[in-house]
Structure formats: C-alpha cells, structure tokens
C-alpha cells in the first residue's frame, strides 16, 4: 500500500499551465480586462441576442478549447441601460476583497476554522447596523443575545427566520400543550405576508412546510396593522397558531413600504415573530432622511437587507440581524466531534445561523467597501440614484401619454402608457427586443406597468435621458400601430 | 419632487478612493500579495494564536482605519501543514475566474438574467459528469429530464434532494390516499442515513421537518443494503412512509464508503429517493481506478460532490445531478411576472433548482480549471494526494506505538496512539497547541482517533515527513508524562 517516499514528486508531476508567475500575468491581464469591461459597459448591447441552447454548439462536447467571447453572451447587469429587477452591486473595492478572500479560501463554519472570518463578520455587521441606526438589541456589541450574520441572499434570510420562528412556536405550543405532537402543531402554524411581498417569501413557506397566507395591502399597496391583526384573530379563533409575519420595506413590484409601525405591536402582542425584509431599500437607511420608512423596527425579531443590491458590495452579501439567534442555533444544532473546538460559546459559530455548513470570508468585502468609500460617499451614491429616479419621473410626467403608477421613493419608477394593458405590454416587448435598454414589467390589481430601476453605479443624467428617449421612440411606434 | 436635470452629477459627486486607475494598481498589488501569500504559505503558523474577541479592540468601533495584518489572524487552510477537516480547493485559475465573475456580477436566477451563466453551467456539469462517467440519465446532453446544477455546499444539495423527495412522497401518498392531509403524510415520512453520514444530513432532516433515522453501519463502518431494507420494512409495517435515503461515499470521520450497489435496489424497489453524498471523495472518480467505489450509481436519484473540496475549484462549487428535477421545480415553483421571460421552458431556470433566488456565475471557475489543468493533471493531483496519504500511513505503521484505525483509500489517514482514548486526546491537544500542524479528531464506537487529511495543493513528501516528525515529537512528550 505504501508509496516509496523518495519519488512521489517525480511520479506525480502536475503540469499546470498556471503556476505563480503565469498567475500573476494572467490575473493582471484579467484586471485590465475587467476594468476595461466595466469602464466601457455603457457601449455594449445590454441584452444579448441569443436563444436557449446557443452555447452548447460553440464549445466542445467534452474537452476544453478556446473560450468564447463572453461580452456577446452575457446580460450586462452593470450597464447604465440595464433597468430590470433591482440593482446588484459591483465595485472595485469589493472585487479586490474577493481576490483576497479567494486566496485565503478559508471555510469559516466555526470560530476556530478561521477566527478572523468570524470576528470580522461580527464587527462589520455591528458597523453596518450602526450605519442604519438599528436598535442596539440587534448588535453584538451591546453584549446581549443579538447580532448580525451574512447570508447569501434575502431568500435564505427569510427562510432562516421562518425556521427560527417555527422552532419557537413549536416550543411555546408544547409548553402549553405537552400532549401535542410536532406534526399536529406544524399543521396549525400560520405565517403571513402581504400579497406584494417577494416571491421568495411564498417559497420560504413552501420550503419550510408551513401555511403562508397572503394578506391584502391597502389602496397604496402597503400592508397595514389592522389587516394583520384581523387575520391573526380569525386564525386563533379557528384553532390555528399564527407564528410568523414578514413585513416588506420596499417591495419588488413597486418599492412600497409596509406599515411596520402598525404591524410590530400586533406581532409582539401575539407572540408572532416579525421578520423585516428590506432587501433592496434597506441600503437607503444609511441616509437619515429615509429612516422614517423603518419606523417601528425596534419591534422586529429579525431584519435583513442586501448590501449586494444597493451598497456597492458584490454578490453575495445579505446582511441579517437577529435579536435572539438561540432559536436557530438550538433548534438545528448538530455538533459532531470533528466540528467541535475549545472556544465554543465564546464567539458565534456561524454554521448554526445558516442553512449551509461552509461559508466564504465575505465580510472582507464589507470591510474594503466601507473603508474605501466611507459612509459619506455611500450616502451620496444612494442619494444620486434617488435623484436620477426623480429625474426620470419628471420626464415621464411631462409626457401626457404616460402615467406614473406609484409614488417614487427610492431608485425605482413605475410607469405605463395610459389605456389598456396591451399597449404597455407591447411597449415593453418592443423595448426589450431592440436591446438598447432592458426593463421588466409588473402588475398590481390587474394594472400592468413597466419598472425602471436605476441599477448601475455608472448611471448619469445623460443615461437616463437616453433611456427615456428610447422609451419614447418605441412608444411612438407602438401608438402609431 | 423632480430634480433639475443639469446638475445631478454636480450635486452628487462620489469621491471614491478607487476608480479605474486605482483599481488596476490596487488589484495588481493584491495579485502579487496573494501569490506571495500562497507561495510562502508553508512557512506560516497554521493556526493563529488568538482568543475569541481578539479582533474588536484592534479595529474602530464605527469608523474605518488601517487594516489588520490578516496573516496573523487567519487559519491557513492552504498550508501543507493544515490537515483538519477535508481539503477546500484553491487554485490560480479559479481565482482568476472569480475576478471575471465578480466584474460581470450577473445574478443568473433565470435564463434571460444571463444566458451564458445558465448555459455554461449546463454544459460544464455535463463535462464534469462525463469525467466521472456518470450514467447518461444524469446528463442534460442526453436530452432527458436529468441535468446538473451548482449548489453552494453539500449541505444544500442534501436538503434540496430531501425536499424533492418529500414533494414526491407527498404526491405519491395522495394518489393512493386522496383523503390524507399533507400534515398527516409528513408526520409519517421517514428518511435514513448511516450514523456515519455527515452532520449536515441530520440537519437536513431537522430543517426539512421530517424524521431522519440513523442506521448502524457494519463492522467496516459501511452502511449495507440489508440494514436499509430491514429498516424500511419495519417502518412500512408500522404504517410509516420511507421516502429518502442518503448514502455516503467517503464519510467525514473516516472516509469509508457505503455499499451503494446493495442500497440502490432496495431504494428503487420501495420508491425511496436515493441521494448519494460524495462531497469529498467524488472528485477521485475522475480516476477510473476509484470508480469501483461508486458502483451502483445508476440506481441513485441524485448525486453530489464538491469540486470545491478536491478538484481545485475555489469554494463555493458543489456539483449536483438530478435524474428528475421536476419534483423540485414543480413543488417550489413561484412565478411572479417580474421573473418571467419568453424563453421559459427551453432552458433551465436554475432558481427552481435551489433554495436561493440569486446565484453567481460559478461555472466560470469550472471552465477555467478544466481548461487550464486538463483532466490529466487533475487526475495526477488526486493520485498524488492519495500517494501522500499512503506514504504517511507507511510512516505510522512503522511506529509500533501507533495504529491505523481505518483502511486508507483516499487522502485521509485515521490513526491513534494505542491504548486509552485519553492518550490520543492529549496527543491532539498538544499538537494543535503548538500550532505547527493542525488536525481534528473523530470517534467511532467510542474509539477516539486523529484524522490527517492531505489538504493543500502544495503538499510534498517533505511536508508529510515534517508533519509526522511533529506528531512523533509530541507523542514522545505525551507518552513520557
């Protein structure tokens, strides 16, 4: 079985095409390429003109050859002409941080697996929490149970909070009714969110195996306290167990804000876990003038937003704070010998705070971005996007053929051509077919509209005017048909 | 509300410290730093000598200043003296690919969100599947339902497969018993794995809200077909519904292999979903001489291994194949208007295949690694690690004070000092306290042992001999006390 010691190196010679010297050359070429790609992204067709399956014939069936030209087959999310979905962040400091993270390549599932990976995350989430003026119960530095963690996506944060809430609800129900089985309790559990909440909330209910009820928001598309109260009351009367509410600050369809200040007391009074999903809009709370929109946050059990959307930290970096992570840590704790270490309990072992075991050193991205931009520039970045959205809004409002369908608060403008949905559907279809700019639609109460999100950190007034002109050109065509 | 168009740029000036020119300088410095870090990693103390909470006093409470010296506070996973857990991969091609991925920074949740991101993943998973000689039912190129997807971690793959299996089992039970409620069915569901399976399997049961039974492996620590058969039979007789089995190829404790060839037919005969977790050892199946260990794979419903462990692809890249992803896609499908697109159905929308919505362009790492190493060098890399493990084994076997506790098959050697557990516990404690090398322990049937994993791509015979000498020095101390 044993190999002769002397010649392992000789017998197993790896002829890698990339050792240190080549890596330096190649990586530096890639840096130039990446910089050039981003600096000139404005000039690229935002949406590629390809069909499903286009790629397979271009590359070999099994063996490696020359790379394709990526720029032609990628949707350019960072083009100032990309206005679909919400932004995904991208900045040079974050890219450099990821290079370092890739080289250290630790898997920080426990404190000992990489102390810096855990500790920097604890401190960065405190920094970020303070930037948003989060109540101290959410911060690790307050010395209580609370603290922050980096999740991959808001979907995971919603699911993780739901699973924590489920564990708490089962525990409370068993205290009151020791004879009840888990399956009986779970079948009675009810979660709630607005019908305007993100699709991942509904999906968290499916994945978590609990009933999630969709509640009707008010005429301004905001979920209100009395709606939640009424639903909880009816379900308790029907013998069910309300246990989890998701309030959204900045919905995906139209960036509207549920009334947290009303919903919080209702949840607290009924022992219902309140999770706040501010995936996109949360970044704006670093500007004091937007914090009125998170009024009532002190009533929440967990809060989440994505620096990887609107705070110049590359994906993935979804910041989540929990007032009491012990529901998660204890409910899903498995603790094999090979993962134990002497310092357990003195610092968080983040593997208990998430779905996965492994995790990358993602707090480096926060550290680099916060240091190299500073709070002030990040605030300016947010304010500029909001100003650009208002500028686009003003252009739309000057054209009587169009209407604005939702109050513009952040970097999203919802608009449509007046009249039947079909006209706006045609408008969108033709805009995206031309490929100069890219938008996605939404629909609320059967009213179809277009969403223009300010996505790129390169977006300037001239880009907005180009986008608006493009929309007008297509509108002229559509309306003349 | 509207801003004056002319002066948005003037009003919102972002004084970033890093624009294109500075990025190029900084990133290239980082490339040099990273290369230097990796090339000299052998000389760094593998485990930092810090205590929980060490970091907070070193950096400001709220505002950014100079960075700490990372090298002193990071556990160096890529040191040839790091022998804990299993390896996590790291290679220059993967780092360069991640730089590109960071710059493109698309979020490939659907085909249209970035065609190349989806299509390259489909093709790379086919390439990889062919490299392992997976049955064609798992490959997208076969034209059937099957195909591969990149998950973040093996934990997610296990959970995703469990949720797919759960959806299938509920559907089958409802066909037979239309009057049964979901909650009744779920309370009857039973999953199984060996007591030697990874802790994330148990955790998947907890997260998925189903009973997971731990089965006893045979005297060689392998889960056998008749054990599974017996458990399923008993549970069916008790009115339960067996629905999911996880077989492990290469356990974390001792890298042993469940008898897939026996377990598969039992699962198939009972309509039980068989998931194969080969997180670490799966990479070795690119070498034909190890494929006897995956005999029977054609019976599995899903298969997973982590190129980010042992195939030189940086974390995260966990490759998963499913014969029939429709159980996942349909059970957890939520389809809001803002995520729909014209090409739906012609290509996978990977958001339906995973827990999260968002996803990075991770197939670039596979593409770069497979192209720049080529299959042959990757095979050599695997074979070299195995040879190094056998070399270490031969050194241990020559010293009568020690014993090897498990057959050495891959890059893991399980060994202990003969006698009571306490002696080996002391050995490990003293080894890790000295910080020259780093190992973690495990325990099977109350026998405590040390695990030496070959982790680094820099490991050479001389490193193994240094590690062995370090172990002997500490053993001398421990045994003389």
PDB file of N, CA and C in Angstrom, chain A residues 286-372:
ATOM      1  N   UNK A 286     -29.015  54.112   5.420  1.00  0.00           N
ATOM      2  CA  UNK A 286     -27.787  54.781   5.860  1.00  0.00           C
ATOM      3  C   UNK A 286     -27.955  56.300   5.739  1.00  0.00           C
ATOM      4  N   UNK A 287     -28.962  56.761   5.023  1.00  0.00           N
ATOM      5  CA  UNK A 287     -29.280  58.193   4.941  1.00  0.00           C
ATOM      6  C   UNK A 287     -30.415  58.482   5.929  1.00  0.00           C
ATOM      7  N   UNK A 288     -30.164  59.362   6.899  1.00  0.00           N
ATOM      8  CA  UNK A 288     -31.175  59.605   7.936  1.00  0.00           C
ATOM      9  C   UNK A 288     -32.543  60.003   7.378  1.00  0.00           C
ATOM     10  N   UNK A 289     -32.548  60.702   6.242  1.00  0.00           N
ATOM     11  CA  UNK A 289     -33.832  61.195   5.712  1.00  0.00           C
ATOM     12  C   UNK A 289     -34.763  60.077   5.258  1.00  0.00           C
ATOM     13  N   UNK A 290     -34.249  58.856   5.127  1.00  0.00           N
ATOM     14  CA  UNK A 290     -35.119  57.740   4.710  1.00  0.00           C
ATOM     15  C   UNK A 290     -35.554  56.856   5.886  1.00  0.00           C
ATOM     16  N   UNK A 291     -35.041  57.146   7.060  1.00  0.00           N
ATOM     17  CA  UNK A 291     -35.299  56.222   8.174  1.00  0.00           C
ATOM     18  C   UNK A 291     -36.731  56.250   8.674  1.00  0.00           C
ATOM     19  N   UNK A 292     -37.486  57.288   8.294  1.00  0.00           N
ATOM     20  CA  UNK A 292     -38.906  57.298   8.677  1.00  0.00           C
ATOM     21  C   UNK A 292     -39.607  56.057   8.124  1.00  0.00           C
ATOM     22  N   UNK A 293     -39.054  55.495   7.064  1.00  0.00           N
ATOM     23  CA  UNK A 293     -39.676  54.326   6.431  1.00  0.00           C
ATOM     24  C   UNK A 293     -39.455  53.045   7.232  1.00  0.00           C
ATOM     25  N   UNK A 294     -38.497  53.066   8.167  1.00  0.00           N
ATOM     26  CA  UNK A 294     -38.271  51.881   9.004  1.00  0.00           C
ATOM     27  C   UNK A 294     -38.737  52.127  10.445  1.00  0.00           C
ATOM     28  N   UNK A 295     -39.584  53.126  10.612  1.00  0.00           N
ATOM     29  CA  UNK A 295     -40.105  53.422  11.947  1.00  0.00           C
ATOM     30  C   UNK A 295     -40.799  52.172  12.507  1.00  0.00           C
ATOM     31  N   UNK A 296     -40.463  51.825  13.728  1.00  0.00           N
ATOM     32  CA  UNK A 296     -41.057  50.644  14.338  1.00  0.00           C
ATOM     33  C   UNK A 296     -40.148  49.425  14.281  1.00  0.00           C
ATOM     34  N   UNK A 297     -38.939  49.588  13.758  1.00  0.00           N
ATOM     35  CA  UNK A 297     -38.019  48.455  13.593  1.00  0.00           C
ATOM     36  C   UNK A 297     -37.682  47.797  14.934  1.00  0.00           C
ATOM     37  N   UNK A 298     -37.804  48.567  16.017  1.00  0.00           N
ATOM     38  CA  UNK A 298     -37.471  48.005  17.333  1.00  0.00           C
ATOM     39  C   UNK A 298     -38.417  46.878  17.737  1.00  0.00           C
ATOM     40  N   UNK A 299     -39.541  46.775  17.043  1.00  0.00           N
ATOM     41  CA  UNK A 299     -40.497  45.692  17.353  1.00  0.00           C
ATOM     42  C   UNK A 299     -40.160  44.391  16.617  1.00  0.00           C
ATOM     43  N   UNK A 300     -39.260  44.456  15.665  1.00  0.00           N
ATOM     44  CA  UNK A 300     -38.984  43.275  14.834  1.00  0.00           C
ATOM     45  C   UNK A 300     -38.099  42.273  15.566  1.00  0.00           C
ATOM     46  N   UNK A 301     -38.196  41.005  15.175  1.00  0.00           N
ATOM     47  CA  UNK A 301     -37.309  39.966  15.697  1.00  0.00           C
ATOM     48  C   UNK A 301     -36.095  39.772  14.805  1.00  0.00           C
ATOM     49  N   UNK A 302     -36.270  40.029  13.522  1.00  0.00           N
ATOM     50  CA  UNK A 302     -35.141  39.905  12.602  1.00  0.00           C
ATOM     51  C   UNK A 302     -35.300  40.904  11.475  1.00  0.00           C
ATOM     52  N   UNK A 303     -34.159  41.327  10.950  1.00  0.00           N
ATOM     53  CA  UNK A 303     -34.134  42.367   9.927  1.00  0.00           C
ATOM     54  C   UNK A 303     -33.087  41.992   8.892  1.00  0.00           C
ATOM     55  N   UNK A 304     -33.385  42.237   7.641  1.00  0.00           N
ATOM     56  CA  UNK A 304     -32.476  41.825   6.581  1.00  0.00           C
ATOM     57  C   UNK A 304     -32.456  42.846   5.454  1.00  0.00           C
ATOM     58  N   UNK A 305     -31.267  43.159   4.961  1.00  0.00           N
ATOM     59  CA  UNK A 305     -31.177  43.876   3.692  1.00  0.00           C
ATOM     60  C   UNK A 305     -29.923  43.418   2.960  1.00  0.00           C
ATOM     61  N   UNK A 306     -29.858  43.717   1.668  1.00  0.00           N
ATOM     62  CA  UNK A 306     -28.769  43.213   0.827  1.00  0.00           C
ATOM     63  C   UNK A 306     -27.785  44.314   0.437  1.00  0.00           C
ATOM     64  N   UNK A 307     -26.670  44.413   1.157  1.00  0.00           N
ATOM     65  CA  UNK A 307     -25.617  45.314   0.665  1.00  0.00           C
ATOM     66  C   UNK A 307     -25.208  44.955  -0.764  1.00  0.00           C
ATOM     67  N   UNK A 308     -25.457  43.711  -1.154  1.00  0.00           N
ATOM     68  CA  UNK A 308     -25.104  43.316  -2.526  1.00  0.00           C
ATOM     69  C   UNK A 308     -26.118  43.843  -3.550  1.00  0.00           C
ATOM     70  N   UNK A 309     -27.159  44.489  -3.100  1.00  0.00           N
ATOM     71  CA  UNK A 309     -28.041  45.131  -4.069  1.00  0.00           C
ATOM     72  C   UNK A 309     -27.628  46.586  -4.283  1.00  0.00           C
ATOM     73  N   UNK A 310     -27.571  47.358  -3.171  1.00  0.00           N
ATOM     74  CA  UNK A 310     -27.507  48.809  -3.376  1.00  0.00           C
ATOM     75  C   UNK A 310     -26.441  49.462  -2.500  1.00  0.00           C
ATOM     76  N   UNK A 311     -25.445  48.683  -2.072  1.00  0.00           N
ATOM     77  CA  UNK A 311     -24.421  49.295  -1.217  1.00  0.00           C
ATOM     78  C   UNK A 311     -23.014  48.946  -1.715  1.00  0.00           C
ATOM     79  N   UNK A 312     -22.905  48.683  -2.999  1.00  0.00           N
ATOM     80  CA  UNK A 312     -21.608  48.550  -3.672  1.00  0.00           C
ATOM     81  C   UNK A 312     -20.772  47.368  -3.189  1.00  0.00           C
ATOM     82  N   UNK A 313     -21.419  46.410  -2.546  1.00  0.00           N
ATOM     83  CA  UNK A 313     -20.744  45.176  -2.155  1.00  0.00           C
ATOM     84  C   UNK A 313     -21.181  44.073  -3.120  1.00  0.00           C
ATOM     85  N   UNK A 314     -20.241  43.482  -3.807  1.00  0.00           N
ATOM     86  CA  UNK A 314     -20.609  42.450  -4.782  1.00  0.00           C
ATOM     87  C   UNK A 314     -21.360  41.280  -4.144  1.00  0.00           C
ATOM     88  N   UNK A 315     -22.283  40.694  -4.920  1.00  0.00           N
ATOM     89  CA  UNK A 315     -22.987  39.473  -4.534  1.00  0.00           C
ATOM     90  C   UNK A 315     -21.970  38.390  -4.178  1.00  0.00           C
ATOM     91  N   UNK A 316     -22.150  37.543  -3.088  1.00  0.00           N
ATOM     92  CA  UNK A 316     -23.321  37.602  -2.263  1.00  0.00           C
ATOM     93  C   UNK A 316     -22.982  38.161  -0.887  1.00  0.00           C
ATOM     94  N   UNK A 317     -23.848  39.046  -0.401  1.00  0.00           N
ATOM     95  CA  UNK A 317     -23.677  39.629   0.918  1.00  0.00           C
ATOM     96  C   UNK A 317     -25.027  40.173   1.368  1.00  0.00           C
ATOM     97  N   UNK A 318     -25.793  39.324   2.021  1.00  0.00           N
ATOM     98  CA  UNK A 318     -27.112  39.706   2.520  1.00  0.00           C
ATOM     99  C   UNK A 318     -27.004  39.810   4.034  1.00  0.00           C
ATOM    100  N   UNK A 319     -27.160  41.030   4.556  1.00  0.00           N
ATOM    101  CA  UNK A 319     -26.937  41.268   5.987  1.00  0.00           C
ATOM    102  C   UNK A 319     -28.213  41.003   6.770  1.00  0.00           C
ATOM    103  N   UNK A 320     -28.081  40.175   7.802  1.00  0.00           N
ATOM    104  CA  UNK A 320     -29.247  39.815   8.613  1.00  0.00           C
ATOM    105  C   UNK A 320     -28.916  40.002  10.083  1.00  0.00           C
ATOM    106  N   UNK A 321     -29.849  40.577  10.823  1.00  0.00           N
ATOM    107  CA  UNK A 321     -29.681  40.707  12.270  1.00  0.00           C
ATOM    108  C   UNK A 321     -30.829  39.988  12.972  1.00  0.00           C
ATOM    109  N   UNK A 322     -30.481  39.342  14.078  1.00  0.00           N
ATOM    110  CA  UNK A 322     -31.479  38.647  14.884  1.00  0.00           C
ATOM    111  C   UNK A 322     -31.357  39.125  16.330  1.00  0.00           C
ATOM    112  N   UNK A 323     -32.506  39.365  16.948  1.00  0.00           N
ATOM    113  CA  UNK A 323     -32.469  39.740  18.369  1.00  0.00           C
ATOM    114  C   UNK A 323     -32.115  38.537  19.229  1.00  0.00           C
ATOM    115  N   UNK A 324     -32.590  37.361  18.827  1.00  0.00           N
ATOM    116  CA  UNK A 324     -32.338  36.166  19.636  1.00  0.00           C
ATOM    117  C   UNK A 324     -32.050  34.973  18.735  1.00  0.00           C
ATOM    118  N   UNK A 325     -30.778  34.832  18.324  1.00  0.00           N
ATOM    119  CA  UNK A 325     -30.437  33.723  17.405  1.00  0.00           C
ATOM    120  C   UNK A 325     -30.537  32.351  18.055  1.00  0.00           C
ATOM    121  N   UNK A 326     -30.771  32.298  19.374  1.00  0.00           N
ATOM    122  CA  UNK A 326     -30.733  30.978  20.024  1.00  0.00           C
ATOM    123  C   UNK A 326     -31.824  30.049  19.507  1.00  0.00           C
ATOM    124  N   UNK A 327     -32.919  30.606  18.991  1.00  0.00           N
ATOM    125  CA  UNK A 327     -33.966  29.719  18.445  1.00  0.00           C
ATOM    126  C   UNK A 327     -33.450  28.941  17.245  1.00  0.00           C
ATOM    127  N   UNK A 328     -32.614  29.606  16.473  1.00  0.00           N
ATOM    128  CA  UNK A 328     -31.991  28.950  15.327  1.00  0.00           C
ATOM    129  C   UNK A 328     -30.885  28.006  15.754  1.00  0.00           C
ATOM    130  N   UNK A 329     -30.016  28.552  16.583  1.00  0.00           N
ATOM    131  CA  UNK A 329     -28.817  27.816  16.999  1.00  0.00           C
ATOM    132  C   UNK A 329     -29.206  26.521  17.697  1.00  0.00           C
ATOM    133  N   UNK A 330     -30.205  26.602  18.574  1.00  0.00           N
ATOM    134  CA  UNK A 330     -30.566  25.408  19.337  1.00  0.00           C
ATOM    135  C   UNK A 330     -31.417  24.426  18.551  1.00  0.00           C
ATOM    136  N   UNK A 331     -32.282  24.955  17.689  1.00  0.00           N
ATOM    137  CA  UNK A 331     -33.219  24.056  17.012  1.00  0.00           C
ATOM    138  C   UNK A 331     -32.522  23.187  15.973  1.00  0.00           C
ATOM    139  N   UNK A 332     -31.465  23.703  15.374  1.00  0.00           N
ATOM    140  CA  UNK A 332     -30.866  22.969  14.266  1.00  0.00           C
ATOM    141  C   UNK A 332     -29.413  22.625  14.538  1.00  0.00           C
ATOM    142  N   UNK A 333     -29.095  22.545  15.826  1.00  0.00           N
ATOM    143  CA  UNK A 333     -27.723  22.301  16.228  1.00  0.00           C
ATOM    144  C   UNK A 333     -27.366  20.825  16.106  1.00  0.00           C
ATOM    145  N   UNK A 334     -26.401  20.542  15.296  1.00  0.00           N
ATOM    146  CA  UNK A 334     -25.810  19.206  15.279  1.00  0.00           C
ATOM    147  C   UNK A 334     -24.321  19.435  15.520  1.00  0.00           C
ATOM    148  N   UNK A 335     -23.719  18.628  16.323  1.00  0.00           N
ATOM    149  CA  UNK A 335     -22.410  19.001  16.837  1.00  0.00           C
ATOM    150  C   UNK A 335     -21.438  17.819  16.868  1.00  0.00           C
ATOM    151  N   UNK A 336     -21.038  17.347  15.685  1.00  0.00           N
ATOM    152  CA  UNK A 336     -20.117  16.206  15.663  1.00  0.00           C
ATOM    153  C   UNK A 336     -18.744  16.595  16.210  1.00  0.00           C
ATOM    154  N   UNK A 337     -18.031  15.598  16.660  1.00  0.00           N
ATOM    155  CA  UNK A 337     -16.714  15.835  17.264  1.00  0.00           C
ATOM    156  C   UNK A 337     -15.781  16.588  16.330  1.00  0.00           C
ATOM    157  N   UNK A 338     -15.818  16.254  15.023  1.00  0.00           N
ATOM    158  CA  UNK A 338     -14.861  16.884  14.114  1.00  0.00           C
ATOM    159  C   UNK A 338     -15.114  18.361  13.905  1.00  0.00           C
ATOM    160  N   UNK A 339     -16.264  18.884  14.387  1.00  0.00           N
ATOM    161  CA  UNK A 339     -16.505  20.326  14.262  1.00  0.00           C
ATOM    162  C   UNK A 339     -16.404  21.054  15.600  1.00  0.00           C
ATOM    163  N   UNK A 340     -16.148  20.325  16.679  1.00  0.00           N
ATOM    164  CA  UNK A 340     -16.065  20.966  17.993  1.00  0.00           C
ATOM    165  C   UNK A 340     -14.706  21.621  18.201  1.00  0.00           C
ATOM    166  N   UNK A 341     -14.702  22.641  19.059  1.00  0.00           N
ATOM    167  CA  UNK A 341     -13.425  23.276  19.401  1.00  0.00           C
ATOM    168  C   UNK A 341     -13.504  23.877  20.805  1.00  0.00           C
ATOM    169  N   UNK A 342     -12.344  24.213  21.336  1.00  0.00           N
ATOM    170  CA  UNK A 342     -12.257  24.628  22.735  1.00  0.00           C
ATOM    171  C   UNK A 342     -12.958  25.946  23.036  1.00  0.00           C
ATOM    172  N   UNK A 343     -13.060  26.808  22.022  1.00  0.00           N
ATOM    173  CA  UNK A 343     -13.621  28.136  22.303  1.00  0.00           C
ATOM    174  C   UNK A 343     -15.127  28.198  22.058  1.00  0.00           C
ATOM    175  N   UNK A 344     -15.785  27.058  21.911  1.00  0.00           N
ATOM    176  CA  UNK A 344     -17.218  27.072  21.639  1.00  0.00           C
ATOM    177  C   UNK A 344     -17.969  27.870  22.697  1.00  0.00           C
ATOM    178  N   UNK A 345     -18.858  28.744  22.256  1.00  0.00           N
ATOM    179  CA  UNK A 345     -19.657  29.527  23.198  1.00  0.00           C
ATOM    180  C   UNK A 345     -19.103  30.914  23.431  1.00  0.00           C
ATOM    181  N   UNK A 346     -17.808  31.109  23.187  1.00  0.00           N
ATOM    182  CA  UNK A 346     -17.225  32.432  23.418  1.00  0.00           C
ATOM    183  C   UNK A 346     -17.384  33.338  22.196  1.00  0.00           C
ATOM    184  N   UNK A 347     -17.671  32.747  21.075  1.00  0.00           N
ATOM    185  CA  UNK A 347     -17.855  33.523  19.849  1.00  0.00           C
ATOM    186  C   UNK A 347     -18.879  32.753  19.022  1.00  0.00           C
ATOM    187  N   UNK A 348     -19.593  33.446  18.130  1.00  0.00           N
ATOM    188  CA  UNK A 348     -20.584  32.693  17.352  1.00  0.00           C
ATOM    189  C   UNK A 348     -19.929  31.681  16.417  1.00  0.00           C
ATOM    190  N   UNK A 349     -20.500  30.495  16.338  1.00  0.00           N
ATOM    191  CA  UNK A 349     -20.141  29.547  15.281  1.00  0.00           C
ATOM    192  C   UNK A 349     -21.225  29.706  14.225  1.00  0.00           C
ATOM    193  N   UNK A 350     -20.893  30.447  13.186  1.00  0.00           N
ATOM    194  CA  UNK A 350     -21.935  30.882  12.247  1.00  0.00           C
ATOM    195  C   UNK A 350     -22.624  29.730  11.518  1.00  0.00           C
ATOM    196  N   UNK A 351     -22.014  28.523  11.560  1.00  0.00           N
ATOM    197  CA  UNK A 351     -22.699  27.404  10.900  1.00  0.00           C
ATOM    198  C   UNK A 351     -24.093  27.167  11.483  1.00  0.00           C
ATOM    199  N   UNK A 352     -24.302  27.565  12.744  1.00  0.00           N
ATOM    200  CA  UNK A 352     -25.621  27.384  13.351  1.00  0.00           C
ATOM    201  C   UNK A 352     -26.616  28.458  12.926  1.00  0.00           C
ATOM    202  N   UNK A 353     -26.148  29.492  12.279  1.00  0.00           N
ATOM    203  CA  UNK A 353     -27.003  30.641  11.930  1.00  0.00           C
ATOM    204  C   UNK A 353     -27.485  30.566  10.490  1.00  0.00           C
ATOM    205  N   UNK A 354     -27.173  29.524   9.776  1.00  0.00           N
ATOM    206  CA  UNK A 354     -27.470  29.480   8.350  1.00  0.00           C
ATOM    207  C   UNK A 354     -27.838  28.066   7.910  1.00  0.00           C
ATOM    208  N   UNK A 355     -28.278  27.943   6.664  1.00  0.00           N
ATOM    209  CA  UNK A 355     -28.663  26.645   6.116  1.00  0.00           C
ATOM    210  C   UNK A 355     -27.426  25.781   5.870  1.00  0.00           C
ATOM    211  N   UNK A 356     -26.403  26.383   5.279  1.00  0.00           N
ATOM    212  CA  UNK A 356     -25.203  25.666   4.874  1.00  0.00           C
ATOM    213  C   UNK A 356     -24.267  25.409   6.059  1.00  0.00           C
ATOM    214  N   UNK A 357     -23.294  24.542   5.834  1.00  0.00           N
ATOM    215  CA  UNK A 357     -22.184  24.425   6.768  1.00  0.00           C
ATOM    216  C   UNK A 357     -21.081  25.398   6.345  1.00  0.00           C
ATOM    217  N   UNK A 358     -20.589  25.250   5.135  1.00  0.00           N
ATOM    218  CA  UNK A 358     -19.465  26.066   4.679  1.00  0.00           C
ATOM    219  C   UNK A 358     -19.856  27.512   4.413  1.00  0.00           C
ATOM    220  N   UNK A 359     -18.878  28.391   4.519  1.00  0.00           N
ATOM    221  CA  UNK A 359     -19.127  29.801   4.220  1.00  0.00           C
ATOM    222  C   UNK A 359     -17.815  30.485   3.860  1.00  0.00           C
ATOM    223  N   UNK A 360     -17.886  31.422   2.913  1.00  0.00           N
ATOM    224  CA  UNK A 360     -16.705  32.153   2.487  1.00  0.00           C
ATOM    225  C   UNK A 360     -16.434  33.337   3.411  1.00  0.00           C
ATOM    226  N   UNK A 361     -15.288  33.960   3.202  1.00  0.00           N
ATOM    227  CA  UNK A 361     -14.858  35.112   4.005  1.00  0.00           C
ATOM    228  C   UNK A 361     -15.443  36.361   3.339  1.00  0.00           C
ATOM    229  N   UNK A 362     -16.761  36.568   3.572  1.00  0.00           N
ATOM    230  CA  UNK A 362     -17.449  37.623   2.842  1.00  0.00           C
ATOM    231  C   UNK A 362     -17.379  38.994   3.512  1.00  0.00           C
ATOM    232  N   UNK A 363     -17.068  39.000   4.810  1.00  0.00           N
ATOM    233  CA  UNK A 363     -17.008  40.299   5.494  1.00  0.00           C
ATOM    234  C   UNK A 363     -15.861  41.153   4.980  1.00  0.00           C
ATOM    235  N   UNK A 364     -14.875  40.521   4.318  1.00  0.00           N
ATOM    236  CA  UNK A 364     -13.794  41.289   3.712  1.00  0.00           C
ATOM    237  C   UNK A 364     -14.342  42.315   2.720  1.00  0.00           C
ATOM    238  N   UNK A 365     -15.390  41.927   1.993  1.00  0.00           N
ATOM    239  CA  UNK A 365     -15.971  42.839   1.011  1.00  0.00           C
ATOM    240  C   UNK A 365     -16.570  44.068   1.694  1.00  0.00           C
ATOM    241  N   UNK A 366     -17.262  43.818   2.801  1.00  0.00           N
ATOM    242  CA  UNK A 366     -17.819  44.944   3.557  1.00  0.00           C
ATOM    243  C   UNK A 366     -16.703  45.848   4.062  1.00  0.00           C
ATOM    244  N   UNK A 367     -15.671  45.236   4.612  1.00  0.00           N
ATOM    245  CA  UNK A 367     -14.532  45.968   5.180  1.00  0.00           C
ATOM    246  C   UNK A 367     -13.873  46.861   4.128  1.00  0.00           C
ATOM    247  N   UNK A 368     -13.629  46.303   2.954  1.00  0.00           N
ATOM    248  CA  UNK A 368     -12.989  47.088   1.894  1.00  0.00           C
ATOM    249  C   UNK A 368     -13.914  48.210   1.400  1.00  0.00           C
ATOM    250  N   UNK A 369     -15.180  47.889   1.205  1.00  0.00           N
ATOM    251  CA  UNK A 369     -16.112  48.894   0.667  1.00  0.00           C
ATOM    252  C   UNK A 369     -16.336  50.014   1.681  1.00  0.00           C
ATOM    253  N   UNK A 370     -16.532  49.664   2.936  1.00  0.00           N
ATOM    254  CA  UNK A 370     -16.789  50.697   3.943  1.00  0.00           C
ATOM    255  C   UNK A 370     -15.552  51.566   4.147  1.00  0.00           C
ATOM    256  N   UNK A 371     -14.369  50.945   4.090  1.00  0.00           N
ATOM    257  CA  UNK A 371     -13.152  51.721   4.281  1.00  0.00           C
ATOM    258  C   UNK A 371     -12.860  52.614   3.076  1.00  0.00           C
ATOM    259  N   UNK A 372     -13.022  52.075   1.880  1.00  0.00           N
ATOM    260  CA  UNK A 372     -12.551  52.801   0.703  1.00  0.00           C
ATOM    261  C   UNK A 372     -13.577  53.784   0.154  1.00  0.00           C
TER     262      UNK A 372
END
